[in-house]
Coordinates of N, CA and C in Angstrom, one line a residue:
M1 N 8.8 5.4 31.0 CA 7.0 5.6 30.1 C 6.3 6.5 29.9
S2 N 7.0 7.9 28.9 CA 6.2 8.8 28.9 C 4.5 8.1 29.4
A3 N 4.1 9.6 29.9 CA 1.8 10.3 30.2 C 1.6 9.4 29.0
V4 N 2.2 10.5 27.4 CA 1.3 9.8 26.5 C 1.5 8.2 25.9
T5 N 2.4 7.8 25.9 CA 2.3 6.3 26.1 C 1.5 5.3 26.8
A6 N 1.8 5.4 27.9 CA 0.9 5.0 29.1 C -0.8 4.9 28.7
E7 N -1.4 6.4 27.8 CA -1.8 6.3 27.5 C -2.2 5.5 26.7
L8 N -2.0 5.2 25.8 CA -1.7 4.2 24.3 C -1.9 2.5 24.4
D9 N -1.3 2.4 25.9 CA -1.7 1.3 26.6 C -2.7 0.6 27.6
R10 N -3.3 1.0 27.2 CA -4.9 0.8 27.5 C -5.8 1.3 26.8
L11 N -7.2 0.6 26.9 CA -8.6 1.1 26.4 C -9.0 1.8 27.2
H12 N -9.7 3.4 27.3 CA -9.8 4.2 27.8 C -11.6 4.0 27.8
R13 N -12.6 3.1 26.2 CA -13.7 3.2 26.4 C -14.1 2.2 26.1
K14 N -15.6 1.1 27.1 CA -15.4 -0.4 27.6 C -14.1 -0.6 27.2
P15 N -13.2 -1.5 28.0 CA -12.7 -1.5 28.6 C -12.4 -3.3 28.7
D16 N -14.0 -3.4 29.2 CA -14.5 -5.2 29.3 C -14.4 -5.4 27.8
R17 N -14.3 -5.0 27.0 CA -14.4 -5.4 25.6 C -12.4 -5.7 25.2
A18 N -11.6 -5.7 26.4 CA -10.6 -6.2 25.6 C -10.1 -7.3 26.0
G19 N -9.2 -7.4 24.9 CA -8.7 -9.6 24.6 C -7.9 -9.8 24.9
D20 N -7.1 -10.6 24.8 CA -6.0 -11.8 25.5 C -4.8 -11.8 24.2
R21 N -4.1 -12.2 24.8 CA -3.5 -13.0 23.3 C -3.6 -13.6 22.6
A22 N -4.5 -14.6 23.1 CA -5.1 -15.5 21.8 C -5.9 -14.8 20.8
L23 N -6.5 -14.1 21.8 CA -7.5 -13.3 20.9 C -6.6 -12.8 19.6
L24 N -5.7 -12.0 19.7 CA -4.8 -10.7 18.6 C -4.1 -12.1 18.1
D25 N -3.6 -13.4 18.1 CA -2.9 -14.3 17.8 C -4.1 -14.6 16.5
E26 N -5.5 -15.0 16.8 CA -6.5 -15.9 16.4 C -6.8 -14.7 14.9
L27 N -7.2 -13.3 15.6 CA -7.2 -12.2 14.6 C -6.4 -11.8 13.5
L28 N -4.8 -12.0 14.2 CA -3.5 -11.7 13.3 C -3.8 -12.9 11.9
D29 N -4.1 -14.2 12.8 CA -3.3 -15.1 11.7 C -4.7 -15.3 10.4
E30 N -6.3 -14.6 11.1 CA -7.3 -15.0 10.1 C -7.1 -13.9 9.0
V31 N -7.0 -12.6 8.9 CA -7.1 -11.4 8.8 C -5.7 -11.8 6.8
A32 N -6.1 -10.4 6.4 CA -5.2 -11.2 5.7 C -4.0 -9.4 5.2
V33 N -4.8 -8.2 5.6 CA -4.7 -7.2 5.5 C -4.4 -6.5 6.3
G34 N -3.7 -5.9 6.9 CA -3.5 -5.2 8.4 C -2.9 -3.4 6.9
T35 N -3.6 -2.5 8.6 CA -2.7 -0.9 7.6 C -1.8 -0.7 8.7
L36 N 0.1 -0.2 8.0 CA 0.7 0.5 8.5 C 1.2 1.8 8.8
S37 N 1.0 2.2 8.9 CA 0.6 3.9 10.1 C 2.4 4.0 10.6
T38 N 3.2 5.6 10.1 CA 3.5 5.9 11.1 C 3.7 7.9 10.0
V39 N 4.7 8.5 10.8 CA 5.0 9.6 10.3 C 6.6 9.9 9.0
V40 N 6.0 11.4 8.4 CA 6.7 11.4 7.6 C 7.3 12.2 7.4
D41 N 7.9 12.7 7.9 CA 8.0 13.9 7.3 C 7.6 15.0 8.1
G42 N 6.7 14.8 9.1 CA 5.5 15.2 9.8 C 4.3 15.2 9.6
L43 N 4.4 13.8 8.5 CA 2.4 14.4 7.6 C 2.7 12.7 8.3
P44 N 1.5 12.5 8.3 CA 0.5 11.1 8.5 C 0.7 10.4 7.6
W45 N 1.1 9.4 8.2 CA 1.3 8.2 6.3 C 0.5 6.8 6.8
S46 N -0.3 6.0 6.0 CA -0.6 5.2 6.4 C -0.9 4.4 4.9
V47 N -1.2 2.8 4.5 CA -0.9 2.2 3.4 C -1.7 0.4 4.1
P48 N -2.6 0.4 3.8 CA -2.5 -1.2 3.8 C -1.7 -2.0 3.4
M49 N -0.9 -3.2 4.1 CA -0.1 -4.3 3.4 C -1.1 -5.7 4.2
L50 N -0.2 -6.6 2.9 CA -1.1 -7.5 3.7 C 0.4 -8.3 4.3
F51 N 0.2 -9.5 4.9 CA 0.6 -9.7 6.1 C 0.9 -10.4 6.6
A52 N 1.6 -11.5 7.5 CA 1.8 -13.0 8.1 C 2.6 -12.9 9.2
R53 N 1.7 -13.4 9.9 CA 2.3 -13.5 11.9 C 3.2 -14.3 12.1
D54 N 4.5 -14.7 12.3 CA 5.5 -16.0 12.2 C 5.1 -15.3 13.9
G55 N 5.1 -16.4 15.1 CA 5.4 -16.2 16.6 C 5.3 -14.8 17.3
D56 N 6.1 -14.6 17.2 CA 5.9 -13.2 17.7 C 6.2 -11.8 17.6
R57 N 6.0 -11.6 15.8 CA 6.4 -10.8 15.3 C 5.5 -10.8 13.6
I58 N 5.1 -10.0 12.9 CA 4.2 -9.2 12.4 C 5.5 -9.2 11.0
L59 N 4.8 -9.9 9.6 CA 5.7 -9.9 8.4 C 5.6 -9.3 7.5
L60 N 6.1 -8.6 7.1 CA 5.5 -7.4 5.6 C 6.8 -7.5 4.7
H61 N 6.6 -6.7 3.3 CA 7.1 -6.7 2.5 C 7.1 -5.7 1.5
G62 N 7.6 -5.0 1.1 CA 7.2 -4.1 0.0 C 8.8 -4.6 -1.1
S63 N 8.9 -3.3 -2.1 CA 9.8 -2.9 -3.0 C 10.7 -2.2 -2.4
T64 N 12.8 -2.4 -2.4 CA 13.3 -1.7 -2.0 C 13.3 -0.3 -2.6
G65 N 12.5 -0.1 -3.0 CA 12.4 1.3 -3.8 C 11.2 2.2 -3.2
A66 N 10.6 1.8 -2.3 CA 9.8 2.5 -1.5 C 10.4 3.4 -0.2
G67 N 9.9 4.6 -0.2 CA 10.9 5.7 0.7 C 10.2 5.2 1.7
A68 N 8.6 5.1 2.3 CA 8.1 5.2 3.3 C 8.7 3.8 3.8
L69 N 8.3 2.5 3.5 CA 8.8 1.4 4.2 C 10.5 2.0 4.9
R70 N 11.5 2.2 4.0 CA 12.8 2.5 4.3 C 12.0 3.2 5.5
H71 N 11.8 4.1 5.2 CA 11.0 5.1 7.3 C 11.1 4.3 8.0
V72 N 9.8 3.4 8.1 CA 9.6 2.7 9.3 C 10.7 1.5 9.6
A73 N 11.4 1.2 8.4 CA 12.6 0.3 8.6 C 13.6 0.7 9.9
E74 N 14.1 2.2 9.0 CA 15.0 2.3 10.0 C 14.9 3.5 11.3
G75 N 14.3 1.9 11.6 CA 13.7 2.7 13.1 C 12.3 3.6 13.9
A76 N 11.6 4.0 13.0 CA 10.8 4.7 12.9 C 9.6 4.4 13.6
P77 N 8.8 4.9 14.8 CA 7.5 4.7 15.4 C 6.2 4.0 14.2
A78 N 5.7 3.2 14.9 CA 4.7 2.6 13.4 C 3.9 2.4 14.4
T79 N 2.4 2.0 14.0 CA 1.6 1.3 14.4 C 1.2 -0.2 13.4
F80 N 0.2 -1.0 13.7 CA 0.2 -2.0 12.4 C -1.0 -2.2 13.1
T81 N -2.6 -2.1 12.4 CA -4.0 -2.1 12.9 C -5.0 -3.1 11.7
V82 N -5.0 -4.1 12.6 CA -6.1 -5.1 11.2 C -7.8 -5.0 12.4
F83 N -8.5 -5.7 11.8 CA -10.0 -5.6 12.1 C -10.7 -6.8 11.0
A84 N -11.8 -7.0 12.3 CA -13.0 -7.7 11.3 C -14.2 -7.6 12.1
L85 N -14.9 -7.1 11.1 CA -16.3 -7.1 11.1 C -17.1 -9.1 10.8
D86 N -17.2 -9.0 12.3 CA -18.1 -10.5 12.1 C -19.7 -10.0 12.5
G87 N -20.2 -8.6 12.5 CA -21.9 -8.9 12.6 C -22.7 -7.2 12.2
I88 N -23.3 -7.8 11.9 CA -24.1 -6.2 12.0 C -25.5 -6.5 13.0
V89 N -25.0 -5.3 14.5 CA -25.8 -5.8 15.6 C -27.4 -4.9 15.2
V90 N -28.5 -4.8 15.0 CA -29.8 -4.9 14.5 C -30.7 -4.4 15.8
A91 N -30.5 -3.2 16.4 CA -31.1 -2.7 17.7 C -32.4 -2.1 16.8
D92 N -33.7 -1.7 17.9 CA -34.3 -1.0 17.8 C -34.8 0.5 17.3
T93 N -33.4 0.6 18.2 CA -33.3 2.8 17.7 C -31.9 2.4 16.5
L94 N -31.8 3.7 16.0 CA -30.4 3.4 15.1 C -29.4 4.1 16.3
F95 N -29.9 4.4 17.2 CA -28.6 5.0 18.0 C -28.2 3.8 19.0
D96 N -28.5 2.7 18.8 CA -27.5 1.2 19.8 C -27.2 0.3 18.9
H97 N -27.6 1.1 17.4 CA -27.1 -0.2 16.7 C -25.6 -0.5 17.2
S98 N -25.2 -1.3 16.3 CA -23.4 -2.2 16.7 C -23.2 -2.6 15.8
A99 N -22.0 -3.0 16.2 CA -21.3 -4.3 15.7 C -20.8 -4.7 16.4
N100 N -20.9 -6.7 15.4 CA -19.7 -7.3 16.4 C -18.2 -7.5 15.7
Y101 N -17.7 -7.2 16.6 CA -16.3 -7.3 15.2 C -14.9 -7.9 16.6
R102 N -13.5 -7.5 15.4 CA -12.6 -7.4 16.5 C -11.0 -7.0 15.9
S103 N -10.4 -6.3 16.7 CA -9.4 -5.8 16.1 C -8.2 -5.3 17.0
A104 N -7.3 -4.8 16.6 CA -5.8 -5.4 17.1 C -5.0 -4.2 16.3
V105 N -4.0 -3.6 17.5 CA -3.5 -2.7 17.7 C -2.2 -2.7 17.4
V106 N -1.2 -2.9 16.6 CA -0.1 -3.2 17.2 C 1.0 -2.3 16.9
R107 N 2.1 -1.7 18.6 CA 2.4 -0.3 18.1 C 4.0 -1.4 18.4
G108 N 4.7 -0.1 17.6 CA 6.9 -0.7 18.3 C 7.4 -0.2 16.7
T109 N 8.4 -0.6 16.1 CA 10.0 -0.4 15.4 C 10.1 -1.4 14.7
L110 N 9.4 -0.9 13.1 CA 10.2 -1.9 12.5 C 11.9 -2.1 12.4
A111 N 12.1 -3.5 11.8 CA 13.7 -4.1 12.0 C 13.8 -4.8 10.4
T112 N 14.4 -4.0 9.6 CA 15.0 -4.8 8.5 C 15.3 -6.8 8.4
L113 N 15.2 -7.6 8.2 CA 15.2 -8.9 8.4 C 16.4 -8.8 7.8
R114 N 17.6 -9.6 7.9 CA 18.5 -9.7 7.1 C 18.7 -11.0 7.4
E115 N 17.7 -12.3 7.3 CA 17.8 -13.7 7.2 C 17.1 -14.1 5.9
D116 N 17.3 -14.4 5.8 CA 16.8 -15.4 4.1 C 15.3 -14.7 3.6
V117 N 15.6 -13.8 3.0 CA 14.6 -13.2 2.4 C 13.6 -14.0 1.1
S118 N 14.2 -15.1 0.7 CA 13.4 -15.6 0.6 C 11.9 -16.7 1.5
T119 N 13.0 -17.5 2.3 CA 11.7 -18.0 3.3 C 10.8 -16.9 3.6
V120 N 11.6 -15.7 4.4 CA 9.7 -14.6 4.6 C 8.8 -14.5 3.8
L121 N 8.9 -14.6 2.0 CA 8.0 -14.1 0.9 C 7.3 -16.1 1.1
D122 N 7.5 -17.1 2.0 CA 7.2 -18.0 1.0 C 6.6 -18.3 2.7
T123 N 6.8 -17.7 3.9 CA 5.9 -17.2 5.3 C 4.7 -16.8 4.4
L124 N 5.2 -15.3 3.8 CA 3.8 -15.0 3.8 C 2.1 -15.3 2.5
S125 N 3.0 -16.0 1.7 CA 2.5 -16.5 0.7 C 1.7 -17.3 1.2
D126 N 2.5 -18.8 2.0 CA 1.7 -19.5 2.1 C 1.0 -19.0 3.7
K127 N 0.1 -17.9 4.0 CA -0.7 -18.0 4.7 C -1.9 -17.0 4.0
L128 N -1.7 -16.7 2.7 CA -2.3 -16.6 1.7 C -3.0 -17.0 0.9
I129 N -2.3 -18.4 0.4 CA -2.9 -19.6 -0.1 C -2.0 -20.6 0.0
P130 N -2.6 -21.0 1.3 CA -1.5 -23.0 2.1 C -0.9 -23.9 0.5
G131 N 0.0 -23.5 0.8 CA 0.4 -25.0 -0.2 C 1.6 -24.4 -1.9
R132 N 0.9 -23.4 -2.0 CA 0.9 -22.3 -2.9 C 2.9 -22.7 -3.4
V133 N 3.1 -22.4 -2.3 CA 4.5 -22.4 -2.7 C 5.3 -23.6 -3.1
A134 N 5.0 -25.1 -2.9 CA 5.5 -26.1 -3.7 C 5.4 -25.8 -5.0
E135 N 4.0 -25.3 -5.8 CA 3.8 -25.7 -6.4 C 4.7 -24.7 -8.0
V136 N 5.6 -23.8 -7.6 CA 5.5 -22.9 -8.1 C 7.4 -23.2 -7.9
R137 N 7.8 -21.6 -9.1 CA 9.6 -22.6 -8.6 C 10.3 -21.1 -7.8
D138 N 11.8 -21.2 -7.6 CA 11.8 -20.9 -6.7 C 12.2 -18.9 -6.9
H139 N 12.1 -18.2 -5.4 CA 12.8 -17.2 -6.1 C 13.7 -16.7 -6.8
T140 N 14.0 -15.7 -7.7 CA 15.0 -15.5 -8.4 C 15.5 -14.2 -7.7
R141 N 17.6 -14.4 -8.2 CA 18.5 -13.8 -7.0 C 17.6 -12.1 -7.4
K142 N 17.6 -11.8 -8.8 CA 16.5 -10.4 -8.9 C 15.5 -10.2 -7.8
E143 N 14.4 -11.7 -7.8 CA 13.3 -10.8 -7.1 C 13.2 -10.7 -5.7
I144 N 14.3 -11.3 -5.3 CA 14.8 -11.1 -4.2 C 15.9 -10.1 -3.8
A145 N 16.2 -9.6 -4.7 CA 17.3 -8.3 -4.4 C 16.2 -6.5 -3.9
A146 N 15.1 -7.2 -4.9 CA 14.1 -6.2 -5.1 C 13.4 -6.1 -3.9
T147 N 13.2 -6.6 -2.6 CA 12.4 -7.0 -2.2 C 12.8 -6.9 -0.7
S148 N 12.3 -5.6 -0.1 CA 12.3 -6.1 0.8 C 11.4 -6.2 2.2
V149 N 12.0 -6.7 3.5 CA 11.1 -7.4 4.4 C 11.5 -7.0 5.9
V150 N 10.4 -6.5 6.5 CA 10.6 -6.2 7.2 C 9.5 -6.7 8.8
A151 N 10.3 -6.6 9.9 CA 9.4 -7.5 10.7 C 8.7 -6.7 12.4
L152 N 7.7 -6.7 12.2 CA 7.1 -5.5 14.0 C 7.1 -7.0 15.2
E153 N 7.7 -6.3 15.8 CA 7.5 -7.5 17.0 C 6.6 -6.7 18.0
I154 N 5.5 -8.5 18.3 CA 4.9 -8.2 19.0 C 5.1 -7.9 20.4
A155 N 5.3 -7.3 20.9 CA 5.9 -7.1 22.3 C 5.0 -7.2 23.8
D156 N 4.8 -7.5 24.5 CA 3.8 -6.5 25.5 C 4.1 -5.6 25.9
G157 N 2.9 -5.0 26.5 CA 2.6 -3.6 26.7 C 2.4 -2.2 25.3
Q158 N 2.7 -3.6 24.5 CA 3.1 -2.9 23.3 C 1.7 -2.5 22.1
W159 N 0.5 -3.8 22.4 CA -0.4 -4.5 22.0 C -2.1 -4.3 22.8
I160 N -2.9 -3.9 21.8 CA -4.7 -3.7 22.7 C -5.4 -4.3 21.4
A161 N -6.1 -5.2 21.7 CA -7.2 -6.3 21.3 C -8.2 -5.7 21.7
K162 N -9.0 -6.0 20.9 CA -10.2 -5.4 21.5 C -11.5 -6.2 21.1
A163 N -13.2 -6.2 21.0 CA -14.0 -6.8 20.8 C -15.2 -7.6 21.0
R164 N -16.3 -7.5 20.2 CA -17.8 -7.1 20.7 C -17.9 -8.4 20.1
N165 N -19.3 -9.2 21.1 CA -19.7 -10.6 20.0 C -20.9 -10.7 21.3
G166 N -22.3 -10.6 20.4 CA -23.5 -11.3 21.3 C -24.4 -9.9 20.3
P167 N -25.5 -10.3 21.6 CA -27.0 -9.5 20.9 C -26.9 -7.6 20.9
P168 N -27.9 -6.9 20.3 CA -28.3 -5.5 21.1 C -29.4 -5.6 22.5
G169 N -28.9 -4.3 23.2 CA -29.7 -4.8 24.5 C -31.2 -5.1 24.2
D170 N -31.7 -4.7 25.3 CA -33.2 -5.0 25.6 C -33.6 -3.8 25.0
P171 N -34.9 -3.7 23.9 CA -35.1 -2.8 23.7 C -36.1 -1.9 24.1
D172 N -36.1 -0.7 23.6 CA -37.5 0.1 23.6 C -38.9 -0.4 24.2
D173 N -39.2 -0.6 22.5 CA -40.6 -1.6 22.4 C -39.9 -2.7 22.2
P174 N -40.3 -4.2 23.0 CA -40.2 -5.8 22.5 C -41.1 -5.7 21.6
S175 N -41.6 -5.5 21.1 CA -42.8 -6.2 19.4 C -41.2 -5.7 18.5
A176 N -40.6 -4.9 18.6 CA -39.5 -4.5 17.8 C -39.0 -5.2 17.4
W177 N -38.4 -5.3 15.6 CA -37.7 -6.6 15.6 C -36.0 -6.3 16.0
T178 N -35.1 -6.9 16.4 CA -33.6 -7.1 16.6 C -33.1 -8.6 16.3
G179 N -32.0 -8.5 16.3 CA -30.9 -9.4 16.7 C -29.6 -8.8 15.5
V180 N -28.7 -10.1 15.3 CA -27.5 -9.7 14.0 C -27.5 -10.1 13.4
V181 N -27.0 -9.9 12.0 CA -26.3 -10.8 10.9 C -25.5 -10.6 10.7
P182 N -24.8 -11.8 10.9 CA -23.9 -12.2 11.2 C -22.9 -12.2 8.9
V183 N -21.6 -11.4 9.8 CA -21.2 -11.0 8.9 C -19.5 -12.0 8.7
R184 N -19.3 -12.8 7.4 CA -17.7 -13.6 7.0 C -17.2 -13.6 5.7
T185 N -16.4 -13.5 5.0 CA -15.4 -13.8 4.6 C -15.5 -15.5 3.9
V186 N -15.6 -15.3 2.2 CA -15.9 -16.4 1.3 C -14.9 -16.0 0.2
Y187 N -14.9 -17.1 0.2 CA -13.9 -17.5 -1.4 C -14.6 -17.8 -2.9
D188 N -14.9 -17.7 -3.6 CA -15.9 -17.3 -5.3 C -14.9 -18.4 -5.4
P189 N -15.5 -19.2 -7.0 CA -15.0 -20.0 -8.1 C -14.0 -19.6 -8.9
P190 N -12.2 -20.1 -8.7 CA -11.6 -19.9 -8.8 C -12.2 -18.8 -10.9
I191 N -11.3 -18.0 -11.4 CA -11.5 -17.4 -12.6 C -9.9 -17.6 -13.1
T192 N -10.3 -18.6 -14.3 CA -9.2 -19.1 -15.4 C -8.7 -17.8 -15.8
T193 N -7.2 -17.8 -15.9 CA -6.3 -16.5 -16.8 C -5.2 -17.8 -18.3
T194 N -5.3 -18.4 -17.5 CA -4.8 -19.4 -18.5 C -4.5 -20.9 -17.5
G195 N -4.1 -21.8 -19.1 CA -3.5 -23.2 -18.1 C -5.7 -23.7 -18.2
D196 N -5.9 -24.9 -17.6 CA -6.7 -25.5 -18.1 C -7.2 -26.0 -16.6
E197 N -6.4 -26.7 -15.7 CA -7.3 -26.8 -14.2 C -6.4 -25.9 -13.4
P198 N -7.1 -24.8 -12.2 CA -6.6 -24.4 -11.1 C -5.9 -25.5 -10.2
P199 N -4.2 -25.1 -9.8 CA -3.2 -25.8 -9.1 C -4.5 -26.2 -7.7
E200 N -4.4 -27.2 -6.8 CA -4.5 -28.0 -5.8 C -4.6 -27.1 -4.6
S201 N -3.6 -26.0 -4.2 CA -3.8 -25.0 -3.2 C -4.6 -24.1 -3.6
V202 N -5.4 -23.7 -5.1 CA -6.4 -22.9 -5.4 C -7.9 -23.1 -5.2
L203 N -8.1 -24.5 -5.8 CA -8.9 -25.5 -5.1 C -9.0 -25.9 -4.0
R204 N -8.2 -25.6 -2.7 CA -8.8 -26.2 -1.9 C -9.2 -24.7 -1.2
L205 N -8.1 -23.6 -1.0 CA -8.7 -22.5 -1.1 C -11.0 -21.7 -1.6
A206 N -10.6 -22.1 -2.5 CA -11.8 -21.5 -3.2 C -13.2 -22.6 -2.1
D207 N -12.7 -24.1 -1.8 CA -13.3 -25.0 -1.0 C -13.6 -24.3 0.6
R208 N -13.1 -23.0 1.0 CA -13.1 -23.2 2.7 C -14.5 -22.3 2.8

């Protein structure tokens, strides 16, 4: 292990905020979008992507024509980052304002999955809209052929999770208002494009 790699395996600032595997799994299961990053032809490359955790791996998919995705699928080192903002921490000074959050970085190399692409796509879809897979037709051969599916293993020593949760510190001025403004993701009622009533999976999603 190189000195640079070793430095990536630990938190340098506020190491007390380091999280365990349970925090990592919780965050990966909750957040829908992460950012995949690598280097292509000597230049940084990052793209937000929908994903799903499947045990000890992160599943991603894209078009078979996506050159950068092929690049990482061929073994280029990559990172996948996720972040959830849970609250705005309001202190009595701007310097002491902060945020409650959960974040993670998973490092490694991605591998193209040779297994049933259809099953992986179902796993990805079921994370976004649980139960939707059972309401629609099967994937066509053309759709399967046009899709590249890759996985990033969650290996020991190859990830860092970090979180802050709590109020601001003691204010300089005890009479000043301080506190936390919670932040959460909500689903609004579905907007119909075609058909009469939204399917059950969509209605359940809107009720979350």
